[in-house]
CSV table of C-alpha atoms in Angstrom, one decimal:
chain,number,residue,atom,x,y,z
A,1221,MET,CA,41.0,-23.4,-2.7
A,1222,ALA,CA,39.1,-26.9,-2.3
A,1223,VAL,CA,40.6,-30.6,-0.8
A,1224,TRP,CA,41.1,-31.8,-4.1
A,1225,ALA,CA,42.7,-29.3,-5.9
A,1226,ARG,CA,45.3,-29.2,-2.8
A,1227,GLN,CA,45.8,-32.8,-3.2
A,1228,VAL,CA,46.6,-32.3,-7.3
A,1229,ALA,CA,48.8,-29.3,-5.9
A,1230,ARG,CA,50.6,-31.4,-3.8
A,1231,CYS,CA,51.1,-34.2,-5.7
A,1232,GLY,CA,52.8,-32.1,-8.5
A,1233,TRP,CA,55.3,-30.7,-5.9
A,1234,LEU,CA,55.8,-34.2,-4.6
A,1235,ARG,CA,56.4,-35.4,-7.9
A,1236,ALA,CA,59.1,-32.1,-8.7
A,1237,ALA,CA,60.9,-33.1,-5.7
A,1238,GLY,CA,61.5,-36.8,-6.7
A,1239,LEU,CA,59.0,-38.6,-4.1
A,1240,LEU,CA,56.8,-39.7,-6.8
A,1241,GLY,CA,58.6,-40.8,-10.0
A,1242,LEU,CA,57.6,-43.4,-12.9
A,1243,ARG,CA,59.4,-46.8,-11.7
A,1244,SER,CA,60.1,-48.1,-15.9
A,1245,ARG,CA,59.9,-46.6,-19.0
A,1246,SER,CA,57.4,-49.5,-19.7
A,1247,GLY,CA,55.8,-48.0,-16.3
A,1248,ALA,CA,55.6,-44.8,-18.4
A,1249,ALA,CA,54.2,-46.7,-21.1
A,1250,ARG,CA,51.3,-48.0,-19.5
A,1251,ALA,CA,50.4,-44.6,-18.1
A,1252,CYS,CA,50.8,-43.0,-21.9
A,1253,CYS,CA,48.2,-46.0,-22.8
A,1254,GLY,CA,46.0,-44.7,-20.4
A,1255,ALA,CA,44.7,-42.8,-18.0
A,1256,ALA,CA,46.1,-44.0,-14.5
A,1257,PRO,CA,44.4,-42.8,-11.4
A,1258,LEU,CA,46.0,-40.3,-8.7
A,1259,PRO,CA,44.7,-42.6,-5.7
A,1260,ALA,CA,46.7,-45.4,-6.6
A,1261,LEU,CA,49.6,-43.3,-6.8
A,1262,LEU,CA,48.1,-41.5,-2.9
A,1263,SER,CA,46.9,-43.8,-1.5
A,1264,GLY,CA,46.9,-42.2,2.1
A,1265,HIS,CA,44.0,-39.4,0.8
A,1266,ARG,CA,41.2,-41.8,-0.2
A,1267,LEU,CA,40.2,-39.8,-2.3
A,1268,PRO,CA,37.2,-41.6,-4.8
A,1269,PRO,CA,38.4,-42.1,-8.5
A,1270,TRP,CA,36.0,-40.4,-10.0
A,1271,ARG,CA,37.2,-37.5,-8.2
A,1272,LEU,CA,40.2,-37.0,-9.6
A,1273,ARG,CA,42.3,-38.6,-12.8
A,1274,VAL,CA,45.5,-37.8,-14.0
A,1275,SER,CA,47.1,-39.0,-17.3
A,1276,VAL,CA,50.8,-38.9,-19.1
A,1277,ASP,CA,50.7,-38.0,-22.5
A,1278,CYS,CA,53.8,-39.2,-24.6
A,1279,ALA,CA,52.8,-39.3,-27.7
A,1280,GLN,CA,54.0,-35.8,-28.7
A,1281,PRO,CA,56.9,-36.2,-31.2
A,1282,SER,CA,58.4,-32.9,-30.2
A,1283,ARG,CA,59.6,-34.3,-26.9
A,1284,ALA,CA,63.5,-35.4,-26.8
A,1285,LYS,CA,64.1,-38.7,-26.1
A,1286,GLY,CA,65.6,-38.8,-23.0
A,1287,GLU,CA,62.4,-36.1,-21.6
A,1288,ALA,CA,60.0,-36.7,-19.4
A,1289,CYS,CA,56.4,-36.9,-19.9
A,1290,ALA,CA,54.3,-34.1,-18.6
A,1291,PRO,CA,51.2,-35.3,-16.4
A,1292,ARG,CA,47.7,-34.5,-18.3
A,1293,SER,CA,45.3,-33.4,-16.0
A,1294,SER,CA,41.4,-33.1,-16.9
A,1295,LEU,CA,40.7,-30.2,-14.2
A,1296,PRO,CA,39.5,-27.1,-15.4
A,1297,VAL,CA,41.0,-24.4,-16.2
A,1298,ALA,CA,40.5,-22.4,-13.0
A,1299,VAL,CA,41.6,-25.0,-11.0
A,1300,LYS,CA,44.8,-25.7,-13.0
A,1301,GLN,CA,46.1,-21.7,-12.3
A,1302,GLU,CA,45.7,-22.4,-8.7
A,1303,GLN,CA,48.3,-25.7,-8.6
A,1304,ALA,CA,50.4,-23.1,-9.3
A,1305,ALA,CA,50.6,-21.5,-5.8
A,1306,PRO,CA,49.0,-24.2,-3.4
A,1307,GLU,CA,47.1,-22.4,-0.2
A,1308,THR,CA,48.7,-22.8,2.8
A,1309,VAL,CA,47.6,-21.8,6.0
A,1310,SER,CA,50.1,-21.7,9.2
A,1311,ASP,CA,49.0,-23.9,12.1
A,1312,LEU,CA,47.8,-21.1,14.8
A,1313,SER,CA,46.1,-22.0,17.7
A,1314,ALA,CA,42.8,-20.3,18.7
A,1315,ALA,CA,44.6,-18.4,21.9
A,1316,LYS,CA,46.7,-16.8,19.1
A,1317,LEU,CA,44.3,-15.6,16.9
A,1318,TYR,CA,42.4,-13.8,19.9
A,1319,GLU,CA,45.2,-12.3,21.0
A,1320,ASP,CA,45.9,-10.4,17.7
A,1321,TRP,CA,42.1,-9.3,17.9
A,1322,ASP,CA,42.1,-5.0,18.6
A,1323,ASP,CA,38.0,-5.2,19.8
A,1324,VAL,CA,36.0,-6.7,22.2
A,1325,PRO,CA,33.0,-9.2,20.8
A,1326,PRO,CA,29.9,-7.4,21.6
A,1327,SER,CA,28.0,-8.1,24.8
A,1328,SER,CA,24.9,-10.3,24.4
A,1329,ALA,CA,21.5,-8.5,25.0
A,1330,LEU,CA,20.6,-11.4,27.5
A,1331,GLU,CA,23.9,-10.9,29.5
A,1332,GLU,CA,23.5,-9.5,33.4
A,1333,ILE,CA,24.9,-6.6,34.0
A,1334,SER,CA,25.4,-5.1,37.5
A,1335,GLU,CA,23.3,-2.5,39.3
A,1336,GLU,CA,25.9,0.1,39.1
A,1337,GLU,CA,26.0,-0.5,34.9
A,1338,ALA,CA,22.2,-0.4,34.9
A,1339,VAL,CA,22.4,3.1,36.6
A,1340,LYS,CA,25.1,4.7,34.2
A,1341,ILE,CA,22.8,3.7,31.3
A,1342,ILE,CA,21.2,6.5,29.5
A,1343,ALA,CA,18.3,6.4,27.5
A,1344,ASP,CA,16.9,8.5,24.8
A,1345,PRO,CA,14.4,11.0,25.8
A,1346,LEU,CA,10.4,9.8,24.4
A,1347,LEU,CA,9.0,11.8,21.8
A,1348,PRO,CA,6.2,13.8,22.9
A,1349,PRO,CA,2.9,11.9,21.6
A,1350,GLN,CA,1.6,15.5,20.7
A,1351,SER,CA,3.0,19.1,20.5
A,1352,SER,CA,2.3,22.2,19.3
A,1353,THR,CA,5.6,22.8,17.4
A,1354,LEU,CA,7.1,20.8,14.3
A,1355,ARG,CA,10.7,21.6,16.7
A,1356,ASP,CA,9.9,18.9,19.4
A,1357,TYR,CA,10.1,16.1,16.4
A,1358,VAL,CA,13.0,17.6,13.7
A,1359,ASP,CA,15.9,15.6,15.7
A,1360,HIS,CA,13.9,12.7,15.9
A,1361,SER,CA,12.7,12.9,11.7
A,1362,GLU,CA,14.4,12.2,8.8
A,1363,THR,CA,12.1,13.9,6.6
A,1364,LEU,CA,11.9,17.2,8.5
A,1365,THR,CA,15.7,16.9,9.1
A,1366,LYS,CA,15.8,17.2,5.2
A,1367,LEU,CA,13.4,19.3,5.1
A,1368,VAL,CA,15.1,22.1,7.1
A,1369,HIS,CA,18.8,21.4,5.4
A,1370,LEU,CA,16.7,22.6,2.6
A,1371,GLY,CA,16.1,25.7,3.7
A,1372,VAL,CA,12.0,25.5,4.6
A,1373,ASP,CA,10.9,27.4,7.3
A,1374,LEU,CA,8.8,24.9,10.0
A,1375,SER,CA,7.4,27.9,11.5
A,1376,GLN,CA,6.0,29.0,8.2
A,1377,VAL,CA,4.3,25.3,8.0
A,1378,GLU,CA,2.9,26.3,11.5
A,1379,LYS,CA,1.1,29.5,10.7
A,1380,ARG,CA,-0.4,28.4,7.7
A,1381,GLN,CA,-1.6,25.2,9.4
A,1382,LYS,CA,-3.2,27.7,12.2
A,1383,ASP,CA,-4.1,30.1,9.2
A,1384,VAL,CA,-6.8,27.3,8.0
A,1385,GLY,CA,-8.0,26.0,11.1
A,1386,ILE,CA,-6.1,22.4,11.1
A,1387,GLU,CA,-5.8,20.8,14.2
A,1388,ASP,CA,-2.2,19.7,15.5
A,1389,ASN,CA,-2.9,16.0,15.3
A,1390,GLN,CA,-4.3,16.7,12.1
A,1391,LEU,CA,-1.3,18.4,10.3
A,1392,GLY,CA,0.3,15.4,9.3
A,1393,PRO,CA,-2.2,13.4,7.3
A,1394,PHE,CA,-2.9,17.0,5.5
A,1395,LEU,CA,0.3,17.6,4.7
A,1396,THR,CA,0.4,13.4,3.6
A,1397,LYS,CA,-1.9,14.3,1.0
A,1398,ASN,CA,-1.3,17.8,0.0
A,1399,PRO,CA,2.3,18.5,0.4
A,1400,TYR,CA,2.0,21.8,-2.5
A,1401,ILE,CA,0.4,23.4,-0.1
A,1402,LEU,CA,4.1,24.3,1.0
A,1403,GLY,CA,4.9,25.9,-2.0
A,1404,GLU,CA,1.7,28.4,-1.6
A,1405,GLU,CA,1.9,32.3,-0.4
A,1406,LEU,CA,1.0,32.6,2.7
A,1407,GLU,CA,-0.9,35.6,1.5
A,1408,ALA,CA,-3.3,33.4,-1.3
A,1409,LEU,CA,-4.1,30.9,1.6
A,1410,GLU,CA,-5.6,33.7,4.0
A,1411,THR,CA,-6.8,35.0,0.9
A,1412,ARG,CA,-8.7,32.2,0.1
A,1413,VAL,CA,-9.9,31.7,3.8
A,1414,ALA,CA,-10.8,35.1,4.0
A,1415,TYR,CA,-13.2,34.3,1.0
A,1416,LEU,CA,-14.8,31.6,2.7
A,1417,LYS,CA,-15.5,33.5,5.8
A,1418,SER,CA,-17.0,36.1,3.4
A,1419,LYS,CA,-19.6,33.4,2.4
A,1420,LYS,CA,-20.9,32.6,5.6
A,1421,PHE,CA,-18.6,29.4,6.3
A,1422,GLY,CA,-17.3,29.4,9.8
A,1423,ASN,CA,-13.8,28.5,11.0
A,1424,ALA,CA,-14.9,25.0,12.0
A,1425,GLU,CA,-16.5,24.4,8.5
A,1426,ILE,CA,-13.8,26.0,6.9
A,1427,THR,CA,-11.7,23.1,8.7
A,1428,GLN,CA,-14.2,20.2,8.0
A,1429,MET,CA,-13.9,21.3,4.6
A,1430,VAL,CA,-10.2,21.4,4.3
A,1431,SER,CA,-10.0,18.4,6.2
A,1432,ARG,CA,-12.0,16.4,4.1
A,1433,ALA,CA,-10.9,17.6,0.5
A,1434,PRO,CA,-7.6,19.2,0.9
A,1435,TYR,CA,-6.9,20.2,-2.2
A,1436,LEU,CA,-9.0,22.9,-1.5
A,1437,LEU,CA,-7.1,25.9,-0.8
A,1438,LEU,CA,-4.8,25.2,-3.5
A,1439,PHE,CA,-7.7,27.0,-5.7
A,1440,SER,CA,-8.1,30.5,-6.7
A,1441,VAL,CA,-11.0,32.7,-5.4
A,1442,GLU,CA,-12.3,33.0,-9.0
A,1443,ARG,CA,-12.5,29.5,-9.3
A,1444,LEU,CA,-14.0,28.7,-6.0
A,1445,ASP,CA,-16.4,31.5,-6.7
A,1446,ASN,CA,-17.6,29.8,-10.2
A,1447,ARG,CA,-17.8,26.4,-8.3
A,1448,LEU,CA,-20.2,27.7,-5.8
A,1449,GLY,CA,-22.3,29.6,-8.8
A,1450,PHE,CA,-22.3,26.5,-10.4
A,1451,PHE,CA,-24.2,23.8,-8.4
A,1452,LYS,CA,-26.7,27.1,-6.7
A,1453,ASN,CA,-27.7,27.7,-10.6
A,1454,GLU,CA,-27.7,24.4,-11.8
A,1455,LEU,CA,-29.5,22.7,-8.9
A,1456,GLY,CA,-31.8,25.4,-8.7
A,1457,LEU,CA,-30.8,25.8,-4.7
A,1458,SER,CA,-30.7,28.6,-2.2
A,1459,VAL,CA,-27.3,29.9,-0.9
A,1460,LYS,CA,-28.0,28.2,2.7
A,1461,LYS,CA,-28.4,25.0,0.7
A,1462,THR,CA,-25.4,25.5,-1.6
A,1463,LYS,CA,-23.4,26.1,1.6
A,1464,ASP,CA,-24.9,23.3,3.1
A,1465,LEU,CA,-24.0,20.7,0.4
A,1466,VAL,CA,-20.5,21.6,0.0
A,1467,ILE,CA,-20.2,21.6,3.6
A,1468,ARG,CA,-21.2,17.6,3.8
A,1469,PHE,CA,-19.4,16.8,0.4
A,1470,PRO,CA,-16.9,19.4,-0.4
A,1471,ARG,CA,-15.3,17.8,-3.0
A,1472,LEU,CA,-17.9,19.3,-5.8
A,1473,LEU,CA,-15.7,22.1,-5.2
A,1474,THR,CA,-12.1,20.4,-6.2
A,1475,GLY,CA,-13.4,17.8,-8.6
A,1476,LYS,CA,-13.8,18.2,-12.3
A,1477,LEU,CA,-17.3,19.6,-12.9
A,1478,GLU,CA,-18.2,17.2,-16.9
A,1479,PRO,CA,-19.1,13.9,-14.7
A,1480,VAL,CA,-21.6,16.1,-12.4
A,1481,LYS,CA,-23.2,17.3,-15.4
A,1482,GLU,CA,-23.4,14.1,-16.6
A,1483,ASN,CA,-25.0,12.4,-13.7
A,1484,LEU,CA,-27.4,15.1,-13.6
A,1485,GLN,CA,-28.2,14.6,-17.7
A,1486,VAL,CA,-28.8,10.9,-17.0
A,1487,CYS,CA,-31.0,11.3,-14.0
A,1488,GLN,CA,-33.2,13.5,-16.1
A,1489,VAL,CA,-32.8,11.9,-19.9
A,1490,GLU,CA,-32.3,8.4,-19.1
A,1491,PHE,CA,-34.3,7.7,-15.6
A,1492,GLY,CA,-36.9,10.3,-16.2
A,1493,PHE,CA,-36.8,12.2,-13.0
A,1494,GLU,CA,-37.9,15.9,-12.8
A,1495,ARG,CA,-36.0,18.7,-12.3
A,1496,ASN,CA,-37.0,19.0,-8.9
A,1497,GLU,CA,-36.9,15.5,-8.0
A,1498,VAL,CA,-32.9,15.3,-9.3
A,1499,GLN,CA,-32.2,18.2,-6.7
A,1500,GLN,CA,-33.9,16.9,-3.6
A,1501,ILE,CA,-31.7,13.8,-4.5
A,1502,ALA,CA,-28.2,15.8,-5.3
A,1503,PHE,CA,-29.2,17.3,-2.1
A,1504,LYS,CA,-29.9,14.8,0.1
A,1505,THR,CA,-27.0,12.4,-1.5
A,1506,PRO,CA,-24.7,14.8,-3.2
A,1507,LYS,CA,-22.3,11.7,-3.7
A,1508,ILE,CA,-24.4,11.0,-6.4
A,1509,LEU,CA,-23.2,13.6,-8.9
A,1510,THR,CA,-19.9,11.8,-9.1
A,1511,ALA,CA,-20.2,8.6,-8.9
A,1512,SER,CA,-20.0,6.1,-11.9
A,1513,LYS,CA,-22.4,6.4,-14.8
A,1514,LYS,CA,-22.3,2.4,-15.1
A,1515,ARG,CA,-23.2,1.6,-11.1
A,1516,LEU,CA,-25.8,4.4,-10.9
A,1517,ARG,CA,-27.4,2.6,-14.2
A,1518,GLN,CA,-27.4,-1.1,-12.8
A,1519,THR,CA,-28.8,0.1,-9.6
A,1520,PHE,CA,-31.9,2.2,-10.8
A,1521,ASP,CA,-32.6,-0.3,-13.8
A,1522,TYR,CA,-32.6,-3.2,-10.1
A,1523,LEU,CA,-34.9,-0.8,-7.9
A,1524,HIS,CA,-37.3,0.5,-10.7
A,1525,ASN,CA,-37.7,-1.9,-13.6
A,1526,ILE,CA,-37.6,-5.1,-11.2
A,1527,MET,CA,-38.2,-4.1,-8.0
A,1528,GLY,CA,-41.1,-2.1,-9.0
A,1529,ILE,CA,-39.8,1.2,-6.9
A,1530,PRO,CA,-41.4,4.4,-8.4
A,1531,HIS,CA,-39.3,7.9,-9.3
A,1532,ASN,CA,-41.2,9.2,-5.6
A,1533,MET,CA,-40.1,6.5,-3.6
A,1534,LEU,CA,-36.4,7.1,-5.0
A,1535,THR,CA,-36.8,10.4,-4.7
A,1536,ARG,CA,-37.5,10.4,-1.1
A,1537,PHE,CA,-34.9,7.4,-0.5
A,1538,PRO,CA,-32.0,8.5,-2.4
A,1539,GLN,CA,-29.2,6.7,-0.6
A,1540,VAL,CA,-30.2,3.8,-1.7
A,1541,PHE,CA,-28.1,4.6,-4.7
A,1542,ASN,CA,-25.0,4.6,-2.6
A,1543,SER,CA,-25.3,1.0,-1.4
A,1544,LYS,CA,-23.8,-1.7,-3.3
A,1545,LEU,CA,-25.9,-3.6,-5.7
A,1546,LEU,CA,-25.3,-7.0,-4.4
A,1547,ARG,CA,-26.7,-6.5,-0.7
A,1548,ILE,CA,-30.3,-4.8,-2.7
A,1549,LYS,CA,-30.7,-8.3,-4.5
A,1550,GLU,CA,-29.6,-10.2,-2.0
A,1551,ARG,CA,-31.8,-9.2,0.7
A,1552,HIS,CA,-34.7,-8.3,-1.8
A,1553,MET,CA,-34.7,-12.0,-3.0
A,1554,PHE,CA,-34.6,-13.0,0.4
A,1555,LEU,CA,-37.9,-11.1,1.6
A,1556,ILE,CA,-39.8,-12.7,-2.2
A,1557,PHE,CA,-38.4,-16.2,-0.8
A,1558,LEU,CA,-40.6,-15.0,2.9
A,1559,GLY,CA,-43.3,-13.5,1.0
A,1560,ARG,CA,-42.1,-10.4,2.5
A,1561,ALA,CA,-41.1,-7.9,-0.1
A,1562,GLN,CA,-43.9,-5.2,0.0
A,1563,TYR,CA,-42.6,-1.5,-0.2
A,1564,ASP,CA,-45.7,0.4,-1.3
A,1565,PRO,CA,-46.5,2.6,1.9
A,1566,THR,CA,-50.2,2.5,1.8
A,1567,LYS,CA,-50.2,-1.6,2.1
A,1568,PRO,CA,-49.4,-3.4,5.2
A,1569,SER,CA,-46.2,-4.8,6.0
A,1570,TYR,CA,-44.5,-1.8,4.3
A,1571,ILE,CA,-40.7,-2.1,3.9
A,1572,SER,CA,-39.0,1.2,3.4
A,1573,LEU,CA,-35.5,1.1,1.2
A,1574,ASP,CA,-33.9,2.5,4.1
A,1575,GLN,CA,-34.6,-0.4,5.8
A,1576,LEU,CA,-33.7,-2.7,3.3
A,1577,VAL,CA,-30.2,-1.0,2.5
A,1578,SER,CA,-28.9,0.3,5.7
A,1579,LEU,CA,-29.5,-2.1,8.7
A,1580,PRO,CA,-26.7,-4.8,9.8
A,1581,ASP,CA,-27.4,-8.3,8.4
A,1582,GLU,CA,-28.9,-9.3,12.6
A,1583,VAL,CA,-30.9,-5.9,12.4
A,1584,PHE,CA,-32.4,-6.9,9.2
A,1585,CYS,CA,-33.3,-10.8,9.6
A,1586,THR,CA,-34.8,-10.6,13.0
A,1587,GLU,CA,-37.2,-6.9,12.6
A,1588,ILE,CA,-37.5,-6.7,8.9
A,1589,ALA,CA,-37.5,-10.1,7.5
A,1590,LYS,CA,-38.8,-12.0,10.7
A,1591,ALA,CA,-36.3,-14.9,10.5
A,1592,SER,CA,-33.1,-16.1,12.3
A,1593,MET,CA,-29.5,-15.1,10.5
A,1594,GLN,CA,-28.5,-19.2,10.0
A,1595,ASP,CA,-31.8,-19.2,7.8
A,1596,PHE,CA,-30.4,-16.1,5.9
A,1597,GLU,CA,-27.2,-17.8,5.2
A,1598,LYS,CA,-28.5,-20.4,3.8
A,1599,PHE,CA,-30.9,-18.8,1.6
A,1600,LEU,CA,-27.5,-17.1,0.4
A,1601,LYS,CA,-26.1,-20.6,-0.3
A,1602,THR,CA,-29.1,-21.3,-2.9
A,1603,ILE,CA,-28.8,-18.4,-5.1
């Protein structure tokens, strides 16, 4: 209870006991006409007048003639209810309170202990940084513990890991990206791995493909076979080149085919590349088959129409389509400013597209632009 509320309750108790009363009817009449500040009655408490005011109302006609007037408080209702049962605190010493405590206060982490006590401390064993089994981590991992409670056979998980060639240190990231493989039948996984091996994919290559495309083994043998046939026929590649293509970019086997078909159409119809040129571009830079069509259009427009790069040069250096357009613009404009923007291999001071986009800024400035890094930074502030 707040202090001022206890003061009001104490005042009411004193008045009921006759210790605080109205001196005369004239005093009561004066109280009826206005509010009598409580600090005037309880001078020992020294509460400010604006904190507490009590008035006596004698204007009710239903009162008996000799009945005393009841005080009317301007306090909130919740405070009035608390006045009926004033809070009392027994005067107990701190020593008495400490005697009643059952628990000993916890010791501080900085508290000094003796050597005998230090020897008795038993620390939890450290987790092994690497292990060939999940059993070493079950008691320390909430996730593995829950899987065991759900009835998951962790030995089967380990067996699937070894069947697909996943290394021990790759199991965690692999299951994070593809937890659905835990629901696949072991025989189905073995069948899909056997199919890839029948297509002359080695164990190391299968491991690389599964690591880069975790959902690969969720697809049936029929779908995997159809995907391999699509890229072989659509791009006109040999079996060896098709195999090399999907090893370097295995997401071609797990992604949708619609973006691939659209990008092939854009390269042939809109950009004007020949079929054999599209084949070379896709084989050297397979990421272009799933790239954004908008970004491809913007990059081709700047390279071909602004910089004047012909189709045969773009076919020779297709990795330029994977570079950021902003980097291409900044470096090309800087070379124009220096008078060194020369991309024709038959002329002196030739600069290849690979040198233009792949070199770090420091190497590009010193070896290609023949300028300092400070000059390049100052130029970028002007564009």
